[in-house]
Coordinates of C-alpha atoms in Angstrom, one line a residue:
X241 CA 96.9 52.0 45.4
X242 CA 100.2 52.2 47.3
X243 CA 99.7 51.2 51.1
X244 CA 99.8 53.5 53.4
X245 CA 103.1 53.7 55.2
X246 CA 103.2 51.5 58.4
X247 CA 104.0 53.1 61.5
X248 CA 106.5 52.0 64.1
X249 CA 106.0 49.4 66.0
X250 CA 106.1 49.9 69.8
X251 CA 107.8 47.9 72.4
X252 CA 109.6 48.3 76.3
X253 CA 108.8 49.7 79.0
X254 CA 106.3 52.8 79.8
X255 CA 108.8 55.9 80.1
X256 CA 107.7 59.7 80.6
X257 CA 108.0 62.1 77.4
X258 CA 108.6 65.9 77.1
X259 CA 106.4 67.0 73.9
X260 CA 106.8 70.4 72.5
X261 CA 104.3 71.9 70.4
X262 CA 105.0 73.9 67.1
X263 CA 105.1 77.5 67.4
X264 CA 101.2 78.6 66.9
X265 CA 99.9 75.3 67.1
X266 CA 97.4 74.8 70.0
X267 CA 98.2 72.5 72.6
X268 CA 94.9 70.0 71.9
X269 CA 96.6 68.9 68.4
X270 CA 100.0 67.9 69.9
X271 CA 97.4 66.1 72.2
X272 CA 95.7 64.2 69.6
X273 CA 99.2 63.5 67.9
X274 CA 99.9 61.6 71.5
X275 CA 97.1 59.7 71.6
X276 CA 97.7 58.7 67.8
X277 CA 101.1 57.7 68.0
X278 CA 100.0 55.5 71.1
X279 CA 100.8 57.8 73.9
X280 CA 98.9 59.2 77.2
X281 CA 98.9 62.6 78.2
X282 CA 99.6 62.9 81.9
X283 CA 100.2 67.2 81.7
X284 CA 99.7 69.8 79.5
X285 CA 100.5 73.5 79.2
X286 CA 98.3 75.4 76.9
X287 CA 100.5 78.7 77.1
X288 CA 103.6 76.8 76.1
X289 CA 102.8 74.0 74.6
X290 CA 104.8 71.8 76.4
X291 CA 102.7 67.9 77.2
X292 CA 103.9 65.6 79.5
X293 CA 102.8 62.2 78.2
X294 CA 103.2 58.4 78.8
X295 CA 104.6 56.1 76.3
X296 CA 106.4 52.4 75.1
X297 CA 110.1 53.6 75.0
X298 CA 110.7 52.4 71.6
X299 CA 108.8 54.0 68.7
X300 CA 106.6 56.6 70.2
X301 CA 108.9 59.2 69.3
X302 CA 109.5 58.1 65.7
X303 CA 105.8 58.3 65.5
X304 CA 105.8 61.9 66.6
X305 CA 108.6 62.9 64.1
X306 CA 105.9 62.7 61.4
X307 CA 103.4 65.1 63.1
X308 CA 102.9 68.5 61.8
X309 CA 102.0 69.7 65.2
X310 CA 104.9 68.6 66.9
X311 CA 108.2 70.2 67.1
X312 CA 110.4 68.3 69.5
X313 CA 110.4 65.1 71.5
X314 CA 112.0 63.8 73.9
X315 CA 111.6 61.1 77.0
X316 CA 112.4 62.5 80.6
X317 CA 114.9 60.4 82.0
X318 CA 114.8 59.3 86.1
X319 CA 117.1 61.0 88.6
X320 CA 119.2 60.8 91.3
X321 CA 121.6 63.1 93.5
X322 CA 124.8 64.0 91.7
X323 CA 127.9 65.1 92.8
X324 CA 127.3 68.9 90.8
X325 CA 123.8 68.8 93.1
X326 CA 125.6 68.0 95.7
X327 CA 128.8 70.8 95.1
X328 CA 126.0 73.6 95.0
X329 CA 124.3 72.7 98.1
X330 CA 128.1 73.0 99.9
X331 CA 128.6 76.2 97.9
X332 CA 125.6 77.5 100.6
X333 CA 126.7 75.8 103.4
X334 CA 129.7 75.6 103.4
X335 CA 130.5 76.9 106.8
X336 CA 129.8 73.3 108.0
X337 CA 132.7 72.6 107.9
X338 CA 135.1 75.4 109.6
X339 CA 132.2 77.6 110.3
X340 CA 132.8 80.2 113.7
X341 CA 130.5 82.6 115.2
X342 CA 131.5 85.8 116.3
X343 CA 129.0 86.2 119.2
X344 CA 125.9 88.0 120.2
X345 CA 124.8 90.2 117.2
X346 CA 124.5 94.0 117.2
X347 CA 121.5 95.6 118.4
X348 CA 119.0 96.2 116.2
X349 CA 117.8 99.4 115.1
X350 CA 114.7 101.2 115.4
X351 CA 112.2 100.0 113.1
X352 CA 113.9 96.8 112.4
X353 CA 113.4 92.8 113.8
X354 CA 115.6 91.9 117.0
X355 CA 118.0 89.5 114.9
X356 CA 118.3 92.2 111.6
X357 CA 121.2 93.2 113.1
X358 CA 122.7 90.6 112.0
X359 CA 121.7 90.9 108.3
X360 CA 124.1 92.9 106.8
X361 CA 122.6 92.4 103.2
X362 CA 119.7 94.5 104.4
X363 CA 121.7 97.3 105.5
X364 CA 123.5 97.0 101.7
X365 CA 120.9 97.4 100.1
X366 CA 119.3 100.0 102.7
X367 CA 115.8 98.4 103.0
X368 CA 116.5 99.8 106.9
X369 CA 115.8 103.1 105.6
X370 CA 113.6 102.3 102.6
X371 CA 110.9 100.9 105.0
X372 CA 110.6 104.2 106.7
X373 CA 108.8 105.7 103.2
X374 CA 107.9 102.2 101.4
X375 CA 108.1 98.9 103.9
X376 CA 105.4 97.7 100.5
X377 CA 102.0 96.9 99.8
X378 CA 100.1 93.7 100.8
X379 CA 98.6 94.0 97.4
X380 CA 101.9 93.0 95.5
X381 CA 102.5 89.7 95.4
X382 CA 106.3 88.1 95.0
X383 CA 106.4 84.4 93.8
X384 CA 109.2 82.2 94.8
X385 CA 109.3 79.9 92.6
X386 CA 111.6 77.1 95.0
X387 CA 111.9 74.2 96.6
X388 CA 108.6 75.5 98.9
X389 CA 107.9 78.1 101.3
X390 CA 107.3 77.3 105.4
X391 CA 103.9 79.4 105.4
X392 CA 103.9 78.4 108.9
X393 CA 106.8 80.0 109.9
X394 CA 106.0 82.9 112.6
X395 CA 108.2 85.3 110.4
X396 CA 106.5 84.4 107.2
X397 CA 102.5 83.7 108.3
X398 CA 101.9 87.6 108.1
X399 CA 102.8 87.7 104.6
X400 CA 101.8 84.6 103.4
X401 CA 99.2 84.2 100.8
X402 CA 97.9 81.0 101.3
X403 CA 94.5 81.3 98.7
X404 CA 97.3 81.9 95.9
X405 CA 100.0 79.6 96.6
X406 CA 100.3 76.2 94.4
X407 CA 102.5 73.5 94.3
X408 CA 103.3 71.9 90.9
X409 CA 105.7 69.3 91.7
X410 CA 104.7 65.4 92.7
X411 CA 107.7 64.0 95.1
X412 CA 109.7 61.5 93.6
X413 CA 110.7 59.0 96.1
X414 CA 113.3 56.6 94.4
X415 CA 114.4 56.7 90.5
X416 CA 114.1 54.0 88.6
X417 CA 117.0 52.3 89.9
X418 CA 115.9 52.8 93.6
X419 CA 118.3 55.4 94.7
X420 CA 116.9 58.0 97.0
X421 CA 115.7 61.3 95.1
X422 CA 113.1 63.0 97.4
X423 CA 113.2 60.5 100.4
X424 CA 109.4 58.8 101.4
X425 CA 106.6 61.0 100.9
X426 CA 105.3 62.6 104.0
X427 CA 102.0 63.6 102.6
X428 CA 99.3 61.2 101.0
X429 CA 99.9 60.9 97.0
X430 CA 103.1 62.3 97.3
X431 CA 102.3 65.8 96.8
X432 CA 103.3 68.2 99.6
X433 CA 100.8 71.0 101.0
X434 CA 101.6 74.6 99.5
X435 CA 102.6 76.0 102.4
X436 CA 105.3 72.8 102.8
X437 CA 109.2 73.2 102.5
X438 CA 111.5 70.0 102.8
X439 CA 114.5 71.6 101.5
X440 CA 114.6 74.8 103.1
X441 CA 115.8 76.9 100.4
X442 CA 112.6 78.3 99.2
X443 CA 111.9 79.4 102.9
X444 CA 114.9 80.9 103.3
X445 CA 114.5 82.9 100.1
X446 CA 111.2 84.3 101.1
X447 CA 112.3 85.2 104.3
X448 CA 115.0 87.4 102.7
X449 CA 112.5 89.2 100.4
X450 CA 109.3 89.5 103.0
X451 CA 110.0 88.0 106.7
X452 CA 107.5 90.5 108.1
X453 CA 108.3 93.3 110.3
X454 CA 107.0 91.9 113.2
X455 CA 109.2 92.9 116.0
X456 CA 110.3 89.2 115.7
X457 CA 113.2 87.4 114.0
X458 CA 114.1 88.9 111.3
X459 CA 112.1 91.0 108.9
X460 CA 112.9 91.0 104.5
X461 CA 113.4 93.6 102.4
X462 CA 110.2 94.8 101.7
X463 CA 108.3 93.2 104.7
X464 CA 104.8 94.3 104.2
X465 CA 104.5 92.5 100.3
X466 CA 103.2 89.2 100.2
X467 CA 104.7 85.8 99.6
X468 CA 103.0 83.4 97.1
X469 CA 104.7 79.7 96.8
X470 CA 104.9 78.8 93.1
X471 CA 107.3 75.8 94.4
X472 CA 108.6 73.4 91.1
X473 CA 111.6 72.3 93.3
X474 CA 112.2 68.7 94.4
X475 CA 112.2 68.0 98.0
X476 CA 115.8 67.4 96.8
X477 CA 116.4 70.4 94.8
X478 CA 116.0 69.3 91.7
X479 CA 114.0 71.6 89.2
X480 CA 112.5 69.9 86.1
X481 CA 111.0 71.9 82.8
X482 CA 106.9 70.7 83.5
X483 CA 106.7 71.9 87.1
X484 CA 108.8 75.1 86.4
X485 CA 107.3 76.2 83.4
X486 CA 103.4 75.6 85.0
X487 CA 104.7 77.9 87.9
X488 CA 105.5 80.9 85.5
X489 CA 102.7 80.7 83.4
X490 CA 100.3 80.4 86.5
X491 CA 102.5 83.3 88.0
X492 CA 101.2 85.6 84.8
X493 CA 97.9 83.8 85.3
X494 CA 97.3 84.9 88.9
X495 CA 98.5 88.2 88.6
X496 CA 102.0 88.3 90.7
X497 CA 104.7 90.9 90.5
X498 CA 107.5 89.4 91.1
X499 CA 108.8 85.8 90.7
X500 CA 112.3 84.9 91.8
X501 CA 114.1 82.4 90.8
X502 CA 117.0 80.5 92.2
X503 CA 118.3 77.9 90.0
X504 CA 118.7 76.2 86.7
X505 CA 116.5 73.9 85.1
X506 CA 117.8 70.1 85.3
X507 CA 119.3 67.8 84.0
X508 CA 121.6 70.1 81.8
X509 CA 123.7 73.2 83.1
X510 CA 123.4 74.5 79.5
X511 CA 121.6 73.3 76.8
X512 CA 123.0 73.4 74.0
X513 CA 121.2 73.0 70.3
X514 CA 123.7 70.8 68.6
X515 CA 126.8 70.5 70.8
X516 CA 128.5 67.1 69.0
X517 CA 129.3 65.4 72.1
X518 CA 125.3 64.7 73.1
X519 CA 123.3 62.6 71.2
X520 CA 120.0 63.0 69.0
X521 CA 117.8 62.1 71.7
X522 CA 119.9 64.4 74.1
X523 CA 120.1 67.4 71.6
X524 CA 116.1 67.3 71.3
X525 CA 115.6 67.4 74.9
X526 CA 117.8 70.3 75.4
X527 CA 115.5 72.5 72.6
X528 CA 112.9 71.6 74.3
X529 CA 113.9 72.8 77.8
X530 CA 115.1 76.3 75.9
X531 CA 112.3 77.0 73.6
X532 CA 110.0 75.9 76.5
X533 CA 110.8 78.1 79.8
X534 CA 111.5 81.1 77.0
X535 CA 108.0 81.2 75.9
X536 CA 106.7 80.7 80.0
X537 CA 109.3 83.7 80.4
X538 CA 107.6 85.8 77.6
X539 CA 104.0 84.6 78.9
X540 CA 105.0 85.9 82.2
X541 CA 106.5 89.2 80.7
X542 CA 103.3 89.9 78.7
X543 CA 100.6 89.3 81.8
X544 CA 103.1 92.0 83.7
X545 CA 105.7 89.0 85.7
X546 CA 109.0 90.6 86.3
X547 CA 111.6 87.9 86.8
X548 CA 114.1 88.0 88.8
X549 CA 117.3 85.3 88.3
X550 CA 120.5 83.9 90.3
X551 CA 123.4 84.9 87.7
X552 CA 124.6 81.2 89.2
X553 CA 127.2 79.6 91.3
X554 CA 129.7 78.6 88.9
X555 CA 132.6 81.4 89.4
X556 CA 132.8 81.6 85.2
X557 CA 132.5 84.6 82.8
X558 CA 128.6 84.3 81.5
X559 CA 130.2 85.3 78.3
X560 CA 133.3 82.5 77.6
X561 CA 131.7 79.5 79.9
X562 CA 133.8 76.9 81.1
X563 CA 133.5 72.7 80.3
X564 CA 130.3 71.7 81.2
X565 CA 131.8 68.4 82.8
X566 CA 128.5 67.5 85.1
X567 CA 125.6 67.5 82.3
X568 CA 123.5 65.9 82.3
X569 CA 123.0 65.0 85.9
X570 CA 120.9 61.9 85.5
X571 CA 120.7 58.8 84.7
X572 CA 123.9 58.7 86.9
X573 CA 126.5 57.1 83.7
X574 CA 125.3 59.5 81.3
X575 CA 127.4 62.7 82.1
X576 CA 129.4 63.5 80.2
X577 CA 132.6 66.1 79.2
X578 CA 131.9 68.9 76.8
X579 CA 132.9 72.3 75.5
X580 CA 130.2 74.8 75.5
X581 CA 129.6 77.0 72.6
X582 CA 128.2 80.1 74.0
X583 CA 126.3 80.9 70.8
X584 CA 124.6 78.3 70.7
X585 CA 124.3 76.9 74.6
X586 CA 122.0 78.5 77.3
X587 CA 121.8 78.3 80.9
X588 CA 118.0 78.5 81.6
X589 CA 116.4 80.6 82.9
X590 CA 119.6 82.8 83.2
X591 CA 119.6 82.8 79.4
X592 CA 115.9 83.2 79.2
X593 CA 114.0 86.0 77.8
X594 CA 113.6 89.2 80.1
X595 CA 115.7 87.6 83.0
X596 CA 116.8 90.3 85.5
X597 CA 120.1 88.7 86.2
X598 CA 122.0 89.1 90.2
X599 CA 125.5 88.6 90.6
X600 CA 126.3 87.6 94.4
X601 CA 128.4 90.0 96.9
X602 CA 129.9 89.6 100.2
X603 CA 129.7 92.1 103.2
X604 CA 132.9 93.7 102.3
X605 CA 131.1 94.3 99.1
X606 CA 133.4 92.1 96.8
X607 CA 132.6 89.4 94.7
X608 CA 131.9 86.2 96.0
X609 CA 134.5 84.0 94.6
X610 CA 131.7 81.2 93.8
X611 CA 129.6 84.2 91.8
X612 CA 129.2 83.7 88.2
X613 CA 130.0 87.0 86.2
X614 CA 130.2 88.9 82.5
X615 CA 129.0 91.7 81.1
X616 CA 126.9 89.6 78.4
X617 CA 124.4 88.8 80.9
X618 CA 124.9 90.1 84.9
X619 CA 121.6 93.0 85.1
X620 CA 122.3 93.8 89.3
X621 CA 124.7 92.7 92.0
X622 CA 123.1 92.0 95.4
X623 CA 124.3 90.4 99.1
X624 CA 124.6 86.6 98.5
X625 CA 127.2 85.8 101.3
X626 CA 130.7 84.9 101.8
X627 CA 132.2 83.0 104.0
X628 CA 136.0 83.3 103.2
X629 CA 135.6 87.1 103.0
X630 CA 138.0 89.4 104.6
X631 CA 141.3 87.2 104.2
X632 CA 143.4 88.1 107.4
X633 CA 141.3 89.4 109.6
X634 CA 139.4 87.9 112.1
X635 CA 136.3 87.7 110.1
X636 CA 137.0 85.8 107.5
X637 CA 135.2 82.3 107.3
X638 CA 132.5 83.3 109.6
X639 CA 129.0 82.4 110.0
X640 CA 127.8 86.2 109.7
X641 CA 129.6 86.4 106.4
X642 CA 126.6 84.9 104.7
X643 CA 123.2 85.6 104.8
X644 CA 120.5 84.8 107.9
X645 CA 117.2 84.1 106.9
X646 CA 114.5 81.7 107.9
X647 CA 114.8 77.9 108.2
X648 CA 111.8 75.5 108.7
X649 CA 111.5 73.3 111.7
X650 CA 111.3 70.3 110.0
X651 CA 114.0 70.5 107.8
X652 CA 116.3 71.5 110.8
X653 CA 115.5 68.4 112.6
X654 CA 115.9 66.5 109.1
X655 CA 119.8 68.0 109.2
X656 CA 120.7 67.4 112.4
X657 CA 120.3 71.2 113.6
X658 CA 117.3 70.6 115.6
X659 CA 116.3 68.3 118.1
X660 CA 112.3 66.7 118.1
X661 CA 112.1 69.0 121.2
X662 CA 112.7 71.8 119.1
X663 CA 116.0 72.9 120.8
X664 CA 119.4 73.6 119.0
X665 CA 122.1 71.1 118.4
X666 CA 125.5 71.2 119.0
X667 CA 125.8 71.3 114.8
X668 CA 123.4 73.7 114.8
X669 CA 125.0 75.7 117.2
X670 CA 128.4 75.4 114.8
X671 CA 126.3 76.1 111.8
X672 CA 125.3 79.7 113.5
X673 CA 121.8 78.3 113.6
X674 CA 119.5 80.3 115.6
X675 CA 116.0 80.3 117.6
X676 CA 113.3 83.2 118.1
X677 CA 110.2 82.6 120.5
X678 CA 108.0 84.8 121.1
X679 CA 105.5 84.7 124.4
X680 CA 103.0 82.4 123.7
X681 CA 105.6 79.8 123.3
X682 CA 105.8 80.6 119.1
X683 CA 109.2 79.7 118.3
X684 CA 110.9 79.9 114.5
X685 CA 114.3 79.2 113.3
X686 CA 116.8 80.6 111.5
X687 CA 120.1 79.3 109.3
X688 CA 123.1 80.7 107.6
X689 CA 123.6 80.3 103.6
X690 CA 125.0 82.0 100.9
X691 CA 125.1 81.7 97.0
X692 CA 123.9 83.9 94.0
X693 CA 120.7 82.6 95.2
X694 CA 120.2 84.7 98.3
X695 CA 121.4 87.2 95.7
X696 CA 118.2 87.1 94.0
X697 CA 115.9 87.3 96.8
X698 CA 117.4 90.9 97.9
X699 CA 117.0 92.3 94.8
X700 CA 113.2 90.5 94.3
X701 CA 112.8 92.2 97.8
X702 CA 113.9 95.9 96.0
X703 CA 111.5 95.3 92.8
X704 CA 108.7 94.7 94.8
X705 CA 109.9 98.0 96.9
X706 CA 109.5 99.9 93.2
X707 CA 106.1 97.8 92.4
X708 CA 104.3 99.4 95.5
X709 CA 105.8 102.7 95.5
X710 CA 105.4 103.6 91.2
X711 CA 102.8 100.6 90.0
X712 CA 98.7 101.3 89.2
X713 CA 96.2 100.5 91.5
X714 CA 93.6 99.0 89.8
X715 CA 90.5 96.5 91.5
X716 CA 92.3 95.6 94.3
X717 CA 95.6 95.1 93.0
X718 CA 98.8 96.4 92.0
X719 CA 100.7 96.4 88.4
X720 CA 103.5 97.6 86.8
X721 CA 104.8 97.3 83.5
X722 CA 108.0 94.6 83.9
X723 CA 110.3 96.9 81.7
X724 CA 109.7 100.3 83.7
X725 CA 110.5 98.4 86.9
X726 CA 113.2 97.1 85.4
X727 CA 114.5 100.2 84.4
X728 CA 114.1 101.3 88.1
X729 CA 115.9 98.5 89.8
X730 CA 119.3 99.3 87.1
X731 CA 118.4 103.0 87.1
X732 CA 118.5 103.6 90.7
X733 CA 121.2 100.7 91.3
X734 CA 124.9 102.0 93.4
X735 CA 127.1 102.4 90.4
X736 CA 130.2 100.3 92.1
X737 CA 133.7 100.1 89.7
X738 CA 135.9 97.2 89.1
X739 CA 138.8 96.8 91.9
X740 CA 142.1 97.4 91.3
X741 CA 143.6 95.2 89.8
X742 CA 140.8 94.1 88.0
X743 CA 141.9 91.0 88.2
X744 CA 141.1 88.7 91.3
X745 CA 142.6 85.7 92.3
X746 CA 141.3 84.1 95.3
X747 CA 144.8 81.7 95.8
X748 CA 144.8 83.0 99.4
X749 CA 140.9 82.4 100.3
X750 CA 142.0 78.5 99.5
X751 CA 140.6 78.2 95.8
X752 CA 142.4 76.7 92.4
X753 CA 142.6 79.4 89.3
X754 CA 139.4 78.5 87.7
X755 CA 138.0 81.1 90.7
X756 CA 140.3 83.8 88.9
X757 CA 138.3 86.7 87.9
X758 CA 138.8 89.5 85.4
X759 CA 136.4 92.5 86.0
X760 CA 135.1 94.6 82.2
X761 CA 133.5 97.3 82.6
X762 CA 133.5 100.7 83.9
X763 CA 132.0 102.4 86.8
X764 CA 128.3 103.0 85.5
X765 CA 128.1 98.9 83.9
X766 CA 130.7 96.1 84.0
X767 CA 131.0 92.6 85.0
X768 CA 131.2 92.4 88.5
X769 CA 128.2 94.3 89.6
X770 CA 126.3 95.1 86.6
X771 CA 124.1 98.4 86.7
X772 CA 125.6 98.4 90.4
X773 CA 124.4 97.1 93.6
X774 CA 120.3 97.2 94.1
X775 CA 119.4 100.1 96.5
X776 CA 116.0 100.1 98.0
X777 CA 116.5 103.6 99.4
X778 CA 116.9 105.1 96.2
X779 CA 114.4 102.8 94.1
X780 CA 111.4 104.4 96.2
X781 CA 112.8 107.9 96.7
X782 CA 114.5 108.8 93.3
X783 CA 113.2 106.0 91.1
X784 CA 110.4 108.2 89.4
X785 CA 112.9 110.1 87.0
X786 CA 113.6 106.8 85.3
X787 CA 110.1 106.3 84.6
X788 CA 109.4 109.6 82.3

């Protein structure tokens, strides 16, 4: 009889692997194909059927390749900060460099938080008169699915839902080469509390969506629904496909509303199934990442998640991208230049199934010039800051161009804005950071940022608005069927046209002609601003018609 056929040998180092499960296959036989070909399962998603596993770098995935149960495999390579990580976080800060303030904000107005008058984006989207009929329910949840959320902050505690709240990510100190990804772990086994934040973006996002309405600070857009932390972020905001797709399948899982989502999932910009310039090994790890977070997206969908996504920061029609010329961003030789198919290359979870897409606006209600655009995929335009808005006038490249939300103590004194005794720097003071205390000595803090990602959070702020006002109340909680919200959120949206031109340079605001914009579209849907510009006011006075 013919012997049966020997298996790889393998050999090197212990390396992590992404495993993908067949479609219909459960997740226990990709397991046992692990453990066959010589491999240890460190994580495993039954809804997906994505496995985290353990393994010799050589041969393990040769092994896999003859498993029936297994459609893709790839090894997850170690990280570092990049220079494209690096351009998106000055994207949102980048008043630190020529950043001015104006001087004492507005007075605020009746019903609202003694610093909302500074937060124009509420006032955009009228969540100032929305809260007078629908301020939301307790009962709806809205996961931010982030970098963290500060559930300590005084402007977030009333909202937060601690019992609910998971963390899914495990810090990563050093990569493999011993440069700094997340910094030393500040907790025991490296895995920060759920109610931790080291990066501060996740805390400013849920401070935008449900900062309560306290009479403190500042106060969301729909500041009576709760916050749940779903956080698969990196301290250093990085997002990788294990953490992100536990958080949206344990967002279905647990019931939320809402989960918004600010970012793409590393180490590609777009993954792409066959682009010729990535190799074999690179090619299967960008399937996985697509096919993966699409079914946690449709999971989410079907338990009754709607998912709300940053269009992006990377001032290019959605429909005709640009080079990809920063993929992928780790190890730190292997980027690489290439042209991006759009048929065949996705953005996730932009691309993803059911994403509710947000293009970012500035206060004069004009595309930000770092905004990715296109009718092909924007759903909703919302206030995401800009700080070189109104060219020639004494406002442009100001502080209170971008959006104000909350900023965690601890990552203030990390940057410099803070000092251990809790009081603001001279950088913070350039920065527009601010301080709140109340009393009792209760003080929280407060920063300036802006991107598509504070984009999202607005409009995450409005769909909860619609879940409380039109959802079922059913044993204690709140549901709504993601499509009829949807149609809501677009239905009730301010229909805004293209300008005039409709095409926008921003030569003058200081940036090169890859910021040049062309507007398609008409009044009721184009490229710009999508269905229009989220309206909170309308979404709980006039969104039943939409429903019928």
């Amino acid at each position: 009889m013919p012997s049966a056929t020997a298996q790889p040998e393998l050999s090197g180092e212990t390396v992590e692997y992404s495993v993908l499960a067949r479609d219909g296959v459960a997740v226990q036989k990709a397991v046992n194909a692990i453990k066959a070909a010589g491999g240890k399962v460190v994580s495993s998603n039954a809804a997906v059927g994505l496995v985290t596993a353990t393994a010799p770098e050589n041969g393990f995935t040769q092994r896999l390749a003859s498993s029936g149960d297994v459609l893709y495999t790839s090894r997850v390579r170690a990280i570092g900060e990049t220079p494209d990580r690096v351009a998106d976080k000055q994207v949102k800060k980048e008043n630190s460099e020529h950043g001015k303030s104006r001087g004492k904000a507005a007075k605020a107005k009746a019903g609202m938080d003694p610093l909302d008058g500074q937060l124009w984006g509420l006032s955009m989207v009228r969540s100032n008169l929305s809260r007078t009929v629908q301020p939301g329910d307790e009962r709806v949840k809205v996961g931010v699915l982030d970098t963290g959320v500060d559930g300590s902050h005084p402007d977030i505690a009333p909202n937060f839902d601690r019992k609910l709240s998971r963390n899914f990510t495990h810090d990563i100190p050093t990569d493999e080469t011993g440069a700094v990804v997340d910094g030393p772990c500040e907790f025991r086994g490296c895995v920060d509390p759920a109610d931790w934040d080291d990066g501060g973006h996740g805390t400013h996002v849920a401070g935008t969506i449900a900062a309560a309405a306290n009479g403190f600070g500042v106060s969301g857009v729909a500041p009576d629904v709760s916050i749940v932390n779903i956080r698969g972020g990196q301290d250093s905001g990085f997002f990788f496909l294990q953490p992100v797709v536990d958080a949206l399948t344990y967002a279905g899982d647990a019931g939320l509303d809402v989960v918004n989502m600010s970012f793409f999932v590393d180490p590609w910009r777009y993954n792409c199934l066959d682009n010729p310039a990535d190799s074999a090994e690179e090619q299967a790890q960008q399937r996985i990442v697509i096919t993966a977070v699409n079914r946690a997206m449709n999971y989410a969908h079907r338990k009754g998640v709607s998912q709300v996504v940053s269009l992006g920061n990377g001032h290019e029609d959605t429909g005709a991208p640009q080079p990809d010329t920063s993929s992928p961003n780790f190890p730190a030789d292997s980027t690489h230049d290439r042209v991006i198919d759009n048929a065949t290359c996705k953005s996730m979870p932009v691309d993803g199934a059911h994403a509710i897409t947000v293009s970012a606006l500035g206060p004069s209600g004009g595309k930000a010039d770092y905004s990715s655009y296109g009718t092909e995929l924007i759903s909703v335009s919302a206030p995401g800051g800009y700080f070189r808005d109104y060219f020639g006038t004494p406002l442009h490249r100001t502080n209170e161009n971008l959006i104000l939300s909350t900023y965690p103590k601890n990552v203030g004194i990390a940057e410099g804005t803070i000092d251990p005794d809790g009081n603001i720097t001279p950088d913070g003071e350039a920065l527009g950071v601010q301080k709140a205390c109340k009393a009792d000595g209760t003080c929280g803090y407060y920063q300036f940022l802006q991107g598509t990602s504070m984009a999202s959070p607005h409009t995450s702020g409005v769909s909860a608005l619609i879940v409380s006002e039109y959802g079922k109340y059913r044993g204690g909680k709140v549901t709504m069927d993601p499509d009829k919200m949807r149609r809501v959120l677009e239905g009730t949206a301010f229909a805004t046209p293209c300008p005039e031109p409709r095409t926008v340079d921003y030569i003058d605001e200081g940036r090169d002609e890859s910021y040049t914009a062309t507007c398609a579209g008409g009044l009721e849907f184009n490229g710009f601003y999508g269905n229009g510009i989220v309206d909170a006011w309308a979404a709980v006075t006039q969104g039943k018609k939409f429903l019928s």
